[in-house]
Short mmCIF file of C-alpha atoms and ligand atoms in Angstrom, two decimals:
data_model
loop_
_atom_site.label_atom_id
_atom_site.label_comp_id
_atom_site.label_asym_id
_atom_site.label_seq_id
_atom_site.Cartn_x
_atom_site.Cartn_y
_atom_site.Cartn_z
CA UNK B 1 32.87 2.43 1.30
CA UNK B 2 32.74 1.29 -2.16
CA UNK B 3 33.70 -2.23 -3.81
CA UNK B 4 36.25 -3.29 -5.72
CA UNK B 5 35.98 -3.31 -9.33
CA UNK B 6 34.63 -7.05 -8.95
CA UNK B 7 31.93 -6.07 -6.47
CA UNK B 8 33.90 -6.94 -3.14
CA UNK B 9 33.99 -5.67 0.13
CA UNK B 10 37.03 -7.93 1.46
CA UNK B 11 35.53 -11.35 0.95
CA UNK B 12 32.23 -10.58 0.37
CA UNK B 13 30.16 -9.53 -2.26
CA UNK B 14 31.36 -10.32 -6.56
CA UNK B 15 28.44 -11.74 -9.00
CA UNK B 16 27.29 -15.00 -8.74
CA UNK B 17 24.64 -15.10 -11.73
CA UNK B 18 23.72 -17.59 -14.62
CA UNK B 19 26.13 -17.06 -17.72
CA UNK B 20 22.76 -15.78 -19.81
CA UNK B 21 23.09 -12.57 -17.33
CA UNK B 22 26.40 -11.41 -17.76
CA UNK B 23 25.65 -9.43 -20.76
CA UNK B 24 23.51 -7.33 -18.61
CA UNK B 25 24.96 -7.50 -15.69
CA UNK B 26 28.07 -6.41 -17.14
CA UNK B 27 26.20 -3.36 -18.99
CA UNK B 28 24.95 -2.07 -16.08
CA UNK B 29 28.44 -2.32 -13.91
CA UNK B 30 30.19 -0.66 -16.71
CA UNK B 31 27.46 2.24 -16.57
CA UNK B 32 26.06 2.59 -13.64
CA UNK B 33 28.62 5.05 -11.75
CA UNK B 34 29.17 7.23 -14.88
CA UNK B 35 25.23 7.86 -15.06
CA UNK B 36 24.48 8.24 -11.40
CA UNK B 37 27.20 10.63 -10.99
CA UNK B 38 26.20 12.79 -14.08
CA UNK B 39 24.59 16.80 -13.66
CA UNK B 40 21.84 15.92 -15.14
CA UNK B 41 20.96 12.58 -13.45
CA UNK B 42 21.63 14.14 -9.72
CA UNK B 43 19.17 17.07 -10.51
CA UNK B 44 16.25 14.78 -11.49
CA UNK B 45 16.95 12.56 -8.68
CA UNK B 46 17.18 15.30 -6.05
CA UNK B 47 14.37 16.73 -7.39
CA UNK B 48 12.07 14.07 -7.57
CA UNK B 49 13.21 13.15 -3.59
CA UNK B 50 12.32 16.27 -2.84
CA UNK B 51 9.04 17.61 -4.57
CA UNK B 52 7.90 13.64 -4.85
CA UNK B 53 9.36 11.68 -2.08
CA UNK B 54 9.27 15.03 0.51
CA UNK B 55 12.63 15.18 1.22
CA UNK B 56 14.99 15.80 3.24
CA UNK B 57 13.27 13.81 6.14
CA UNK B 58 13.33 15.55 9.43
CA UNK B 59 15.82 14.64 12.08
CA UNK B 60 13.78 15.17 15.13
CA UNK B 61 14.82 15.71 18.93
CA UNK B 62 12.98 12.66 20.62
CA UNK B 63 12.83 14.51 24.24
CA UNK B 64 10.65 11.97 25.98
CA UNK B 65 12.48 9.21 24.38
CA UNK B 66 15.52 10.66 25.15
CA UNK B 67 14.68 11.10 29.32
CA UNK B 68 13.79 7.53 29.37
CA UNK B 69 17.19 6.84 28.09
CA UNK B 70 18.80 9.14 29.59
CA UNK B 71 20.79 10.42 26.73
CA UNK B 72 19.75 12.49 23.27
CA UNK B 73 17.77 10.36 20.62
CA UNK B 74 17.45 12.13 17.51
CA UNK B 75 15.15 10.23 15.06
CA UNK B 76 15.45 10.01 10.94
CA UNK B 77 12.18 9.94 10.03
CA UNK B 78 12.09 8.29 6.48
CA UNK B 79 8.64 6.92 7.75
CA UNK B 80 7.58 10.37 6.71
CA UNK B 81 8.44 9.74 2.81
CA UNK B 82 5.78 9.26 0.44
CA UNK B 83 4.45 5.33 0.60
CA UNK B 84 6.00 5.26 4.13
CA UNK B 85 9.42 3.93 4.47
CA UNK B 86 12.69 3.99 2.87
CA UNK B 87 12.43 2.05 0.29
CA UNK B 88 11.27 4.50 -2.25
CA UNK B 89 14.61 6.25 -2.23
CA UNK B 90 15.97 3.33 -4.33
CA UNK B 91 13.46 3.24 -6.62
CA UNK B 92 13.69 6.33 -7.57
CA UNK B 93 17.29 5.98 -8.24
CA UNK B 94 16.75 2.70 -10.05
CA UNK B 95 13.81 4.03 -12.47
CA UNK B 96 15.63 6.99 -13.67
CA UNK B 97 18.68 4.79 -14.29
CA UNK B 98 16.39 1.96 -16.13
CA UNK B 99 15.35 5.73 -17.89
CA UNK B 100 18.70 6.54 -19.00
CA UNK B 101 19.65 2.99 -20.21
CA UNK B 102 16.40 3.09 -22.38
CA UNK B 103 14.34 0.14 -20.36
CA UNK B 104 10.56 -0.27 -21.18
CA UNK B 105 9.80 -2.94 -18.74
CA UNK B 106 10.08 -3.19 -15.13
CA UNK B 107 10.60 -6.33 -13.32
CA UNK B 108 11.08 -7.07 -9.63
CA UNK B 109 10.53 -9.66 -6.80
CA UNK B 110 8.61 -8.79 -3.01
CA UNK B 111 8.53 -11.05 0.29
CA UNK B 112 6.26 -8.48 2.47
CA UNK B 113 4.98 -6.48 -0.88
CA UNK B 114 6.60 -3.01 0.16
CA UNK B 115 9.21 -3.19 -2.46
CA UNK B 116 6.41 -4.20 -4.68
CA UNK B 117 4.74 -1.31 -3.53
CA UNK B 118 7.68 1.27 -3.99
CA UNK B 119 8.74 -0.16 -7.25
CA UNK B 120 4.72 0.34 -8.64
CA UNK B 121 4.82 3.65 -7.35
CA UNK B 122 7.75 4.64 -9.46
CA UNK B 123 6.75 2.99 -12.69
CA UNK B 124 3.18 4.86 -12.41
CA UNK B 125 5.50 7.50 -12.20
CA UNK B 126 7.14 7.22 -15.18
CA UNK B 127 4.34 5.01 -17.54
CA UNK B 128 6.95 1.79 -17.05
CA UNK B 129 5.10 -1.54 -17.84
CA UNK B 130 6.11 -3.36 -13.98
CA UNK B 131 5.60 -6.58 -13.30
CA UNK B 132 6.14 -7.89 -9.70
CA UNK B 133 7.14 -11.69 -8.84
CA UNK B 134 5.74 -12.63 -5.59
CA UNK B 135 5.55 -15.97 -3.28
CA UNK B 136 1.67 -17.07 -3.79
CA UNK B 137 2.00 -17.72 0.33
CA UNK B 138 3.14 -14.04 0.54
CA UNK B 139 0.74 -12.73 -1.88
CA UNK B 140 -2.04 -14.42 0.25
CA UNK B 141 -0.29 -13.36 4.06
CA UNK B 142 0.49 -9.68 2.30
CA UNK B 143 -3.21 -8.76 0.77
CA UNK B 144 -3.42 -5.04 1.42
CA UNK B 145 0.08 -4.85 -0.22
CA UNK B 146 -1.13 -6.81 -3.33
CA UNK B 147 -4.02 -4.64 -3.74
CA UNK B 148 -2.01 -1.39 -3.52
CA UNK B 149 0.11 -2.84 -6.66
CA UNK B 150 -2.64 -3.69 -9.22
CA UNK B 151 -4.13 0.01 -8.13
CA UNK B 152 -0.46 1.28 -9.02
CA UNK B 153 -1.11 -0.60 -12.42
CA UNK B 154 1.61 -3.53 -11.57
CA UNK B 155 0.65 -7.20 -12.60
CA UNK B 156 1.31 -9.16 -9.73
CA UNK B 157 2.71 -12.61 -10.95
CA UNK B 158 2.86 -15.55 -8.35
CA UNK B 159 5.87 -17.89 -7.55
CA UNK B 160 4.35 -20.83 -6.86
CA UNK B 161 7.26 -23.33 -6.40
CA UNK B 162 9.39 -24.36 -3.87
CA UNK B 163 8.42 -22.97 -0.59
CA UNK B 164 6.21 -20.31 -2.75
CA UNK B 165 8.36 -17.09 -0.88
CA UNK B 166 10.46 -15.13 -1.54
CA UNK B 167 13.30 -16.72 -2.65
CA UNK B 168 11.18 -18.42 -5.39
CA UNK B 169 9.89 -15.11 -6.33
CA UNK B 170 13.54 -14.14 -6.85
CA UNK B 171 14.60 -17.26 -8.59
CA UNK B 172 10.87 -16.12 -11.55
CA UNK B 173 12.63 -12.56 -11.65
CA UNK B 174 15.68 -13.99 -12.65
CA UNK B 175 14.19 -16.17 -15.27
CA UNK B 176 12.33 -13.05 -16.54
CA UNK B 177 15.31 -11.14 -16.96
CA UNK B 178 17.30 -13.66 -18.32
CA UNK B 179 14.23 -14.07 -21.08
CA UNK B 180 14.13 -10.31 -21.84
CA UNK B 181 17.80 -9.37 -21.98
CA UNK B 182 17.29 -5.95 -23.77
CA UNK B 183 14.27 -4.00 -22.91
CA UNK B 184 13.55 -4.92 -19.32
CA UNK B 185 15.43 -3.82 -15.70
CA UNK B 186 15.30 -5.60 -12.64
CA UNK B 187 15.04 -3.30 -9.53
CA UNK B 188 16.47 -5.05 -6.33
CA UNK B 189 15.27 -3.60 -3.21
CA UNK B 190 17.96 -3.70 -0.89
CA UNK B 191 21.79 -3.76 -1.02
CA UNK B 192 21.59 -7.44 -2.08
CA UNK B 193 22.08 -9.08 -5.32
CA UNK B 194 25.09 -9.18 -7.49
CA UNK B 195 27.43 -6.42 -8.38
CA UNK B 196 27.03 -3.92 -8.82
CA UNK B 197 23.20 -3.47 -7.21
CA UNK B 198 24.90 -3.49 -3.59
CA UNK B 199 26.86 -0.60 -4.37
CA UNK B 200 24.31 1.03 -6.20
CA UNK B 201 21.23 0.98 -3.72
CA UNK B 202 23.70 1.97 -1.02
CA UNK B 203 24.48 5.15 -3.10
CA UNK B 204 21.06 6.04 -3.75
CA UNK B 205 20.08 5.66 0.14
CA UNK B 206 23.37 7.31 1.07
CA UNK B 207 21.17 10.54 1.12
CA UNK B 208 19.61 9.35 4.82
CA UNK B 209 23.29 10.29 5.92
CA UNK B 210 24.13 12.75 4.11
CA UNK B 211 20.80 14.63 5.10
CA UNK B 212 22.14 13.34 8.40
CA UNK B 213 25.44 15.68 8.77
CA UNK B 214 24.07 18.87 8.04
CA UNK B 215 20.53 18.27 10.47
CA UNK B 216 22.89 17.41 13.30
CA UNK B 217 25.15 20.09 12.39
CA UNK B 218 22.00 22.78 12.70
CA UNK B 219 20.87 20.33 15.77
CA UNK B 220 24.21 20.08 17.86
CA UNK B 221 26.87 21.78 16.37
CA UNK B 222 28.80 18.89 14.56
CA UNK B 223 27.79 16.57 11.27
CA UNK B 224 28.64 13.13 13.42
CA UNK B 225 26.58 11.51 15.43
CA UNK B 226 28.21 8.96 18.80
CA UNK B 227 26.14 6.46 17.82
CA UNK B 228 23.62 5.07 14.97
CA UNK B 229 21.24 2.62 15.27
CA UNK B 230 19.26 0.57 12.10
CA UNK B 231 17.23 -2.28 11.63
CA UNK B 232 18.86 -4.80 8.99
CA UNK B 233 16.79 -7.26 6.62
CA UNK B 234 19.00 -7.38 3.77
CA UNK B 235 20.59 -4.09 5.22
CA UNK B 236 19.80 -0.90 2.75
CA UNK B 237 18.14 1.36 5.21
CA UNK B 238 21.50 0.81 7.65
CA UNK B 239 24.01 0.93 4.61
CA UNK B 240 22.13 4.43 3.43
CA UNK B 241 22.20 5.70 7.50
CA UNK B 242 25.72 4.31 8.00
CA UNK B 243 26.98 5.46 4.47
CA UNK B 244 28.43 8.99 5.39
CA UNK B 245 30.37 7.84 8.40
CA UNK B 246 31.59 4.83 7.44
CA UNK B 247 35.19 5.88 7.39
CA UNK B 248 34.79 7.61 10.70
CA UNK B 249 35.81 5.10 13.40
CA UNK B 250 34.64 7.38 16.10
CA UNK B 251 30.76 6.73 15.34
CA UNK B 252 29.24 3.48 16.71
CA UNK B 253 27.20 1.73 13.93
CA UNK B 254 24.92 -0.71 15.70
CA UNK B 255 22.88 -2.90 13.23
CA UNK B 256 19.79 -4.76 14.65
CA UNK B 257 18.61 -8.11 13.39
CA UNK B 258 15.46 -9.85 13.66
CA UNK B 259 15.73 -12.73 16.40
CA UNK B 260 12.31 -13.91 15.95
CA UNK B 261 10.92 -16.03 18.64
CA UNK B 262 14.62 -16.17 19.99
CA UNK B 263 18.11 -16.95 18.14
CA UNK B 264 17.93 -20.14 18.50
CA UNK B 265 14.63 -21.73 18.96
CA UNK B 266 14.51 -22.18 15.23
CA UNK B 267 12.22 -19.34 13.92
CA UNK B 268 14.68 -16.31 13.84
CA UNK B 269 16.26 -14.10 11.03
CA UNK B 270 19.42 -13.33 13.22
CA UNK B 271 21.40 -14.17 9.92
CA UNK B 272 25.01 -12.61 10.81
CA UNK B 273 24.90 -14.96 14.54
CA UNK B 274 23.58 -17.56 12.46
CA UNK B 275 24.54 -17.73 8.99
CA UNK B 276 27.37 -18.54 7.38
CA UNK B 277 29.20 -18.22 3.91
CA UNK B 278 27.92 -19.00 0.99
CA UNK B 279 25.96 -17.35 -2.13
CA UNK B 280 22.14 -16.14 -2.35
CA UNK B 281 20.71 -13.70 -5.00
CA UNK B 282 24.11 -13.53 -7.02
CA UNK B 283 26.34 -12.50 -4.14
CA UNK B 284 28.88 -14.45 -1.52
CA UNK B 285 28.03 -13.06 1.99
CA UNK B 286 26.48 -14.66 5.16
CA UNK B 287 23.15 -16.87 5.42
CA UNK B 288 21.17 -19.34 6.88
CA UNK B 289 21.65 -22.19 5.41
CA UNK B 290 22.21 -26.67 6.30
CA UNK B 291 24.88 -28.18 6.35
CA UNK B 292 24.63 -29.09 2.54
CA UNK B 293 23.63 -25.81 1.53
CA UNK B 294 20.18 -25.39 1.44
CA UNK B 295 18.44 -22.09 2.10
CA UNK B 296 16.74 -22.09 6.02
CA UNK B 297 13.37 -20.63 6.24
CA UNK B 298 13.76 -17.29 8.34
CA UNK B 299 11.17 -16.12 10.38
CA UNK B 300 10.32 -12.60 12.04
CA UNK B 301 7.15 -11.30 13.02
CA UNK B 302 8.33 -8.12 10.77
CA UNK B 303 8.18 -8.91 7.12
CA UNK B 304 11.00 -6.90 6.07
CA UNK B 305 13.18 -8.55 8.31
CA UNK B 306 11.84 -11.62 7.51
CA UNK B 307 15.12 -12.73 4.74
CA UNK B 308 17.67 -15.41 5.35
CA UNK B 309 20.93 -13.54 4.32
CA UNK B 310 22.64 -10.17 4.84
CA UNK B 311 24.29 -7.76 1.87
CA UNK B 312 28.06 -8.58 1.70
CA UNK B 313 28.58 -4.70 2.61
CA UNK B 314 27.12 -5.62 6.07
CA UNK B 315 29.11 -9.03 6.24
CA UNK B 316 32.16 -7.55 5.85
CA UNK B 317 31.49 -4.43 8.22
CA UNK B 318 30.05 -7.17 11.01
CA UNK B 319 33.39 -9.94 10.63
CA UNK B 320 35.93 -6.62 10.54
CA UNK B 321 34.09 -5.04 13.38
CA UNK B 322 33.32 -1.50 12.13
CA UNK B 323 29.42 -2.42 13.04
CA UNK B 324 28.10 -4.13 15.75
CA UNK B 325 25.05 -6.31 15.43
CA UNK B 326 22.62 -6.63 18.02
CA UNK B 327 19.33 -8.59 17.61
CA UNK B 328 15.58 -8.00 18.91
CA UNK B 329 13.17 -10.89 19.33
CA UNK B 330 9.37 -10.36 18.42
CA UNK B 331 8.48 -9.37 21.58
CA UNK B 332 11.42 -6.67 22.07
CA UNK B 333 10.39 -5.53 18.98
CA UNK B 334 6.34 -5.03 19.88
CA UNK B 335 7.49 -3.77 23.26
CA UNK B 336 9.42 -1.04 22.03
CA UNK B 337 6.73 -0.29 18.83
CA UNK B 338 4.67 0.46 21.54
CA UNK B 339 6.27 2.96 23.60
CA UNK B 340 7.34 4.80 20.83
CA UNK B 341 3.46 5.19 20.28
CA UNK B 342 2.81 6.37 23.47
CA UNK B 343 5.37 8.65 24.48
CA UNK B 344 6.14 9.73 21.09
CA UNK B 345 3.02 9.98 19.46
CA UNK B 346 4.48 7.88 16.23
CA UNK B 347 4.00 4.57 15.73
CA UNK B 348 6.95 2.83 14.20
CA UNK B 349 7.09 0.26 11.50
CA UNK B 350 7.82 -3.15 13.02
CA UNK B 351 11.05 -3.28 11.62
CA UNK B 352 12.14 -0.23 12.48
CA UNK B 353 10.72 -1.17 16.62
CA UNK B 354 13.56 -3.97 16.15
CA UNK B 355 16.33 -0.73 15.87
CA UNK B 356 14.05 0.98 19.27
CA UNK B 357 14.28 -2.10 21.23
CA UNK B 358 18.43 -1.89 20.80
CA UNK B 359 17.76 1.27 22.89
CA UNK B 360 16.99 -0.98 25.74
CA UNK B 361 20.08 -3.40 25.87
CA UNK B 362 22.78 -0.52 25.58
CA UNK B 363 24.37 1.93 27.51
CA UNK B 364 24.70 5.60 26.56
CA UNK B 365 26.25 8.40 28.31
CA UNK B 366 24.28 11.31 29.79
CA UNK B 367 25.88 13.54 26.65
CA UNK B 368 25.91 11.16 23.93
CA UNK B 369 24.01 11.79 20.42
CA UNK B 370 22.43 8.84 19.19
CA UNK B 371 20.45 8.60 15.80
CA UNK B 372 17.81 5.63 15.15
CA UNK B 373 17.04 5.05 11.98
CA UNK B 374 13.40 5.16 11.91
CA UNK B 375 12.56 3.25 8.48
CA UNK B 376 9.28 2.98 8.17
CA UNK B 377 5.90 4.04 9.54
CA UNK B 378 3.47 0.93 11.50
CA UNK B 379 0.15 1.45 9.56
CA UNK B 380 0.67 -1.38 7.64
CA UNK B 381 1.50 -3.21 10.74
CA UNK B 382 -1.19 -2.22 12.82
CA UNK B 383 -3.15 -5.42 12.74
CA UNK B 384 0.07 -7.10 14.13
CA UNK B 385 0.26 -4.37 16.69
CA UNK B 386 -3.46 -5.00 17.84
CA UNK B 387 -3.56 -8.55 17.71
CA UNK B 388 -0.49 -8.46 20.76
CA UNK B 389 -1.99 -5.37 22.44
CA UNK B 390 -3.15 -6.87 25.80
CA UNK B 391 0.28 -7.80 26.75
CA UNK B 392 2.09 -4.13 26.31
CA UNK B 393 -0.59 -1.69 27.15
C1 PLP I 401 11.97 -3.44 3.87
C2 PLP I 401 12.09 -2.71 5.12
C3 PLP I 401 13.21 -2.89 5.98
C4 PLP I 401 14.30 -3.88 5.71
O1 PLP I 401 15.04 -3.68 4.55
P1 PLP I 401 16.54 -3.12 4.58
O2 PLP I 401 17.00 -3.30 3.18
O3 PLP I 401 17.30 -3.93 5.55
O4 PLP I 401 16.47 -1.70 4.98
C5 PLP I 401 13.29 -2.11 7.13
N1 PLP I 401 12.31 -1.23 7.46
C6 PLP I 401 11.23 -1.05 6.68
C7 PLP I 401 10.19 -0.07 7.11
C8 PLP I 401 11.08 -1.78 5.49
O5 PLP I 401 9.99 -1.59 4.73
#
């Protein structure tokens, strides 16, 4: 599903930025598609996702799983990609293109420090000066991640007004950029942002779905899945599962949200049951907000999931109902992180548990193929894991 030529999916999406941005806003919507479509760009990018990344990702039979449920679970493991989720598939995408449009400086903003992380990795890659904008209370809650940067060479900068997050993190990035118009590019780590970034970080993690249609076609006999299930923080590793089959009505697209502590005890990230219209980080789409417009605090015991608004894409498949949205509280999500563990033998990242745990509150038939979007491995959330471990063993 793309956009239209002003970045909307129905009413959602478009570019809400500063006037000091158009310039390169507008230089990168006017290139982006002609680049990323090019011979030349699709063979470095396929290469590098599969010699650097270790691509394609295995679809794999969950039996065990599967019993339990009483259906077939197949799981896309992009925990198995190099630095352990997703995420990196975007960068990849968004270095070479910074490449191509002759950028010497990397900028970006992290809440949880993995899109730090994946964003380092890919300017080590490539010798790319990166600088990473990050909350000073996230840089302090998200150590491990912070040290992993400055080893990848990145100079972590801290945001250290406002609520000292991520949205202030975003709002230093933005004031970077708009100070170095020419040489620098921002990369935005999920399908968030202003047009044309939605668009483009949904093409570069469309290949989770496209990988999708020929493993279930070796696996079962047909490219579509009944069912697919993803966790959704700002909604790129859904978008890239979901991408492929978008069109085809027949395939369920469930997308799991963060409920926190519960929807609505105040400390939840269920943005599409809670949110409503407005603009954050340059696009018009759903989030928490007050009355007069100010930003609510999310909250999620999974970083990742941990963001108070929702890429229009996902907005506008929610209010047309093509996707579904289901939410998992902390608890759901910890239970279900844990037996994937233990009759898997993989422990999930804990925003990919949030997708598991939908396994529990639906109904599947006996002969139904379901995919879960596994996004991320749970090393880094191990301490989280451990810390709760006397009430799941
Ligand atoms: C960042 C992250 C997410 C959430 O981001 P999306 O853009 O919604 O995919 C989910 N899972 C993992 C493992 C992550 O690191």
């Amino acid at each position: 599903m793309t956009p239209n030529k002003n970045g909307y999916y129905g009413k959602f999406g478009g570019a809400y930025i500063p006037e000091m941005l158009y310039p390169n806003v507008k230089y990168l919507k006017e290139n982006y598609l002609k680049i990323i479509q090019s011979d030349s760009f699709q063979k470095e990018f396929k290469s590098l996702l599969k010699d650097y990344v270790g691509r394609p990702s295995p679809l794999y039979f969950a039996e065990r799983l599967s019993k339990k449920y009483d259906t077939n679970i197949y799981l896309k493991r992009e925990d198995l990609n190099h630095t352990g989720a997703h995420k990196i598939n975007n960068t990849i995408g968004q270095i070479l293109l910074a490449q191509e449009l002759g950028k010497k400086r990397i900028i970006a903003e992290t809440g949880a420090g993995q899109h730090g992380v994946a964003t380092a990795t890919v300017c080590a890659l490539m010798g790319l000066e990166c600088i990473v904008y990050m909350g000073e209370v996230d840089i302090e809650r998200q150590a491990p991640n912070v040290s992993r940067m400055k080893m990848l060479g990145a100079e972590v900068r801290p945001a250290k007004s406002g609520s000292r997050t991520l949205k202030d993190a975003t709002n230093e990035a933005i004031r970077d950029w708009i100070a170095h118009p020419v040489d620098t590019h921002y990369i935005i780590g999920s399908v968030v942002g202003p047009h044309p970034y939605p668009d483009m970080v949904a093409l570069f993690q469309s290949v989770i779905s496209e990988e999708m249609k020929w493993q279930l076609k070796e696996h079962v006999g047909r490219e579509t899945p009944d069912s697919i299930i993803a966790c959704v923080g700002g909604g790129s590793n859904a978008a890239g599962a979901f991408y492929h089959y978008l069109k085809d009505d027949k395939v369920r697209l469930i997308a799991v949200e963060a409920a926190g502590l519960g929807i609505n005890t105040g400390e939840s990230a269920a943005t599409s049951v809670l949110g409503s219209e407005g603009v954050i980080h340059g696009s018009r789409t759903l989030l928490m907000q007050t009355d007069d417009g100010q930003i609510i605090e999310p909250y999620s015991i999974s970083a990742g999931l941990d963001y108070p608004g929702i890429g229009p894409l996902h907005a506008h498949l929610i209010k047309t109902g093509r996707a579904e949205v289901l939410s998992a509280t902390d608890d759901e999500a910890l239970q279900a992180g844990y037996l994937l563990s233990k009759i898997e033998g993989i422990i999930p990242a804990l925003e990919s548990a949030h997708a598991l745990a939908a396994l529990e509150m639906m109904r599947f038939a006996k002969d139904e193929i379901v995919v879960v979007n596994l996004s991320g491995r749970g090393d880094k959330d191990l301490a989280t894991y451990i810390k709760h471990q006397n009430r799941f063993e």
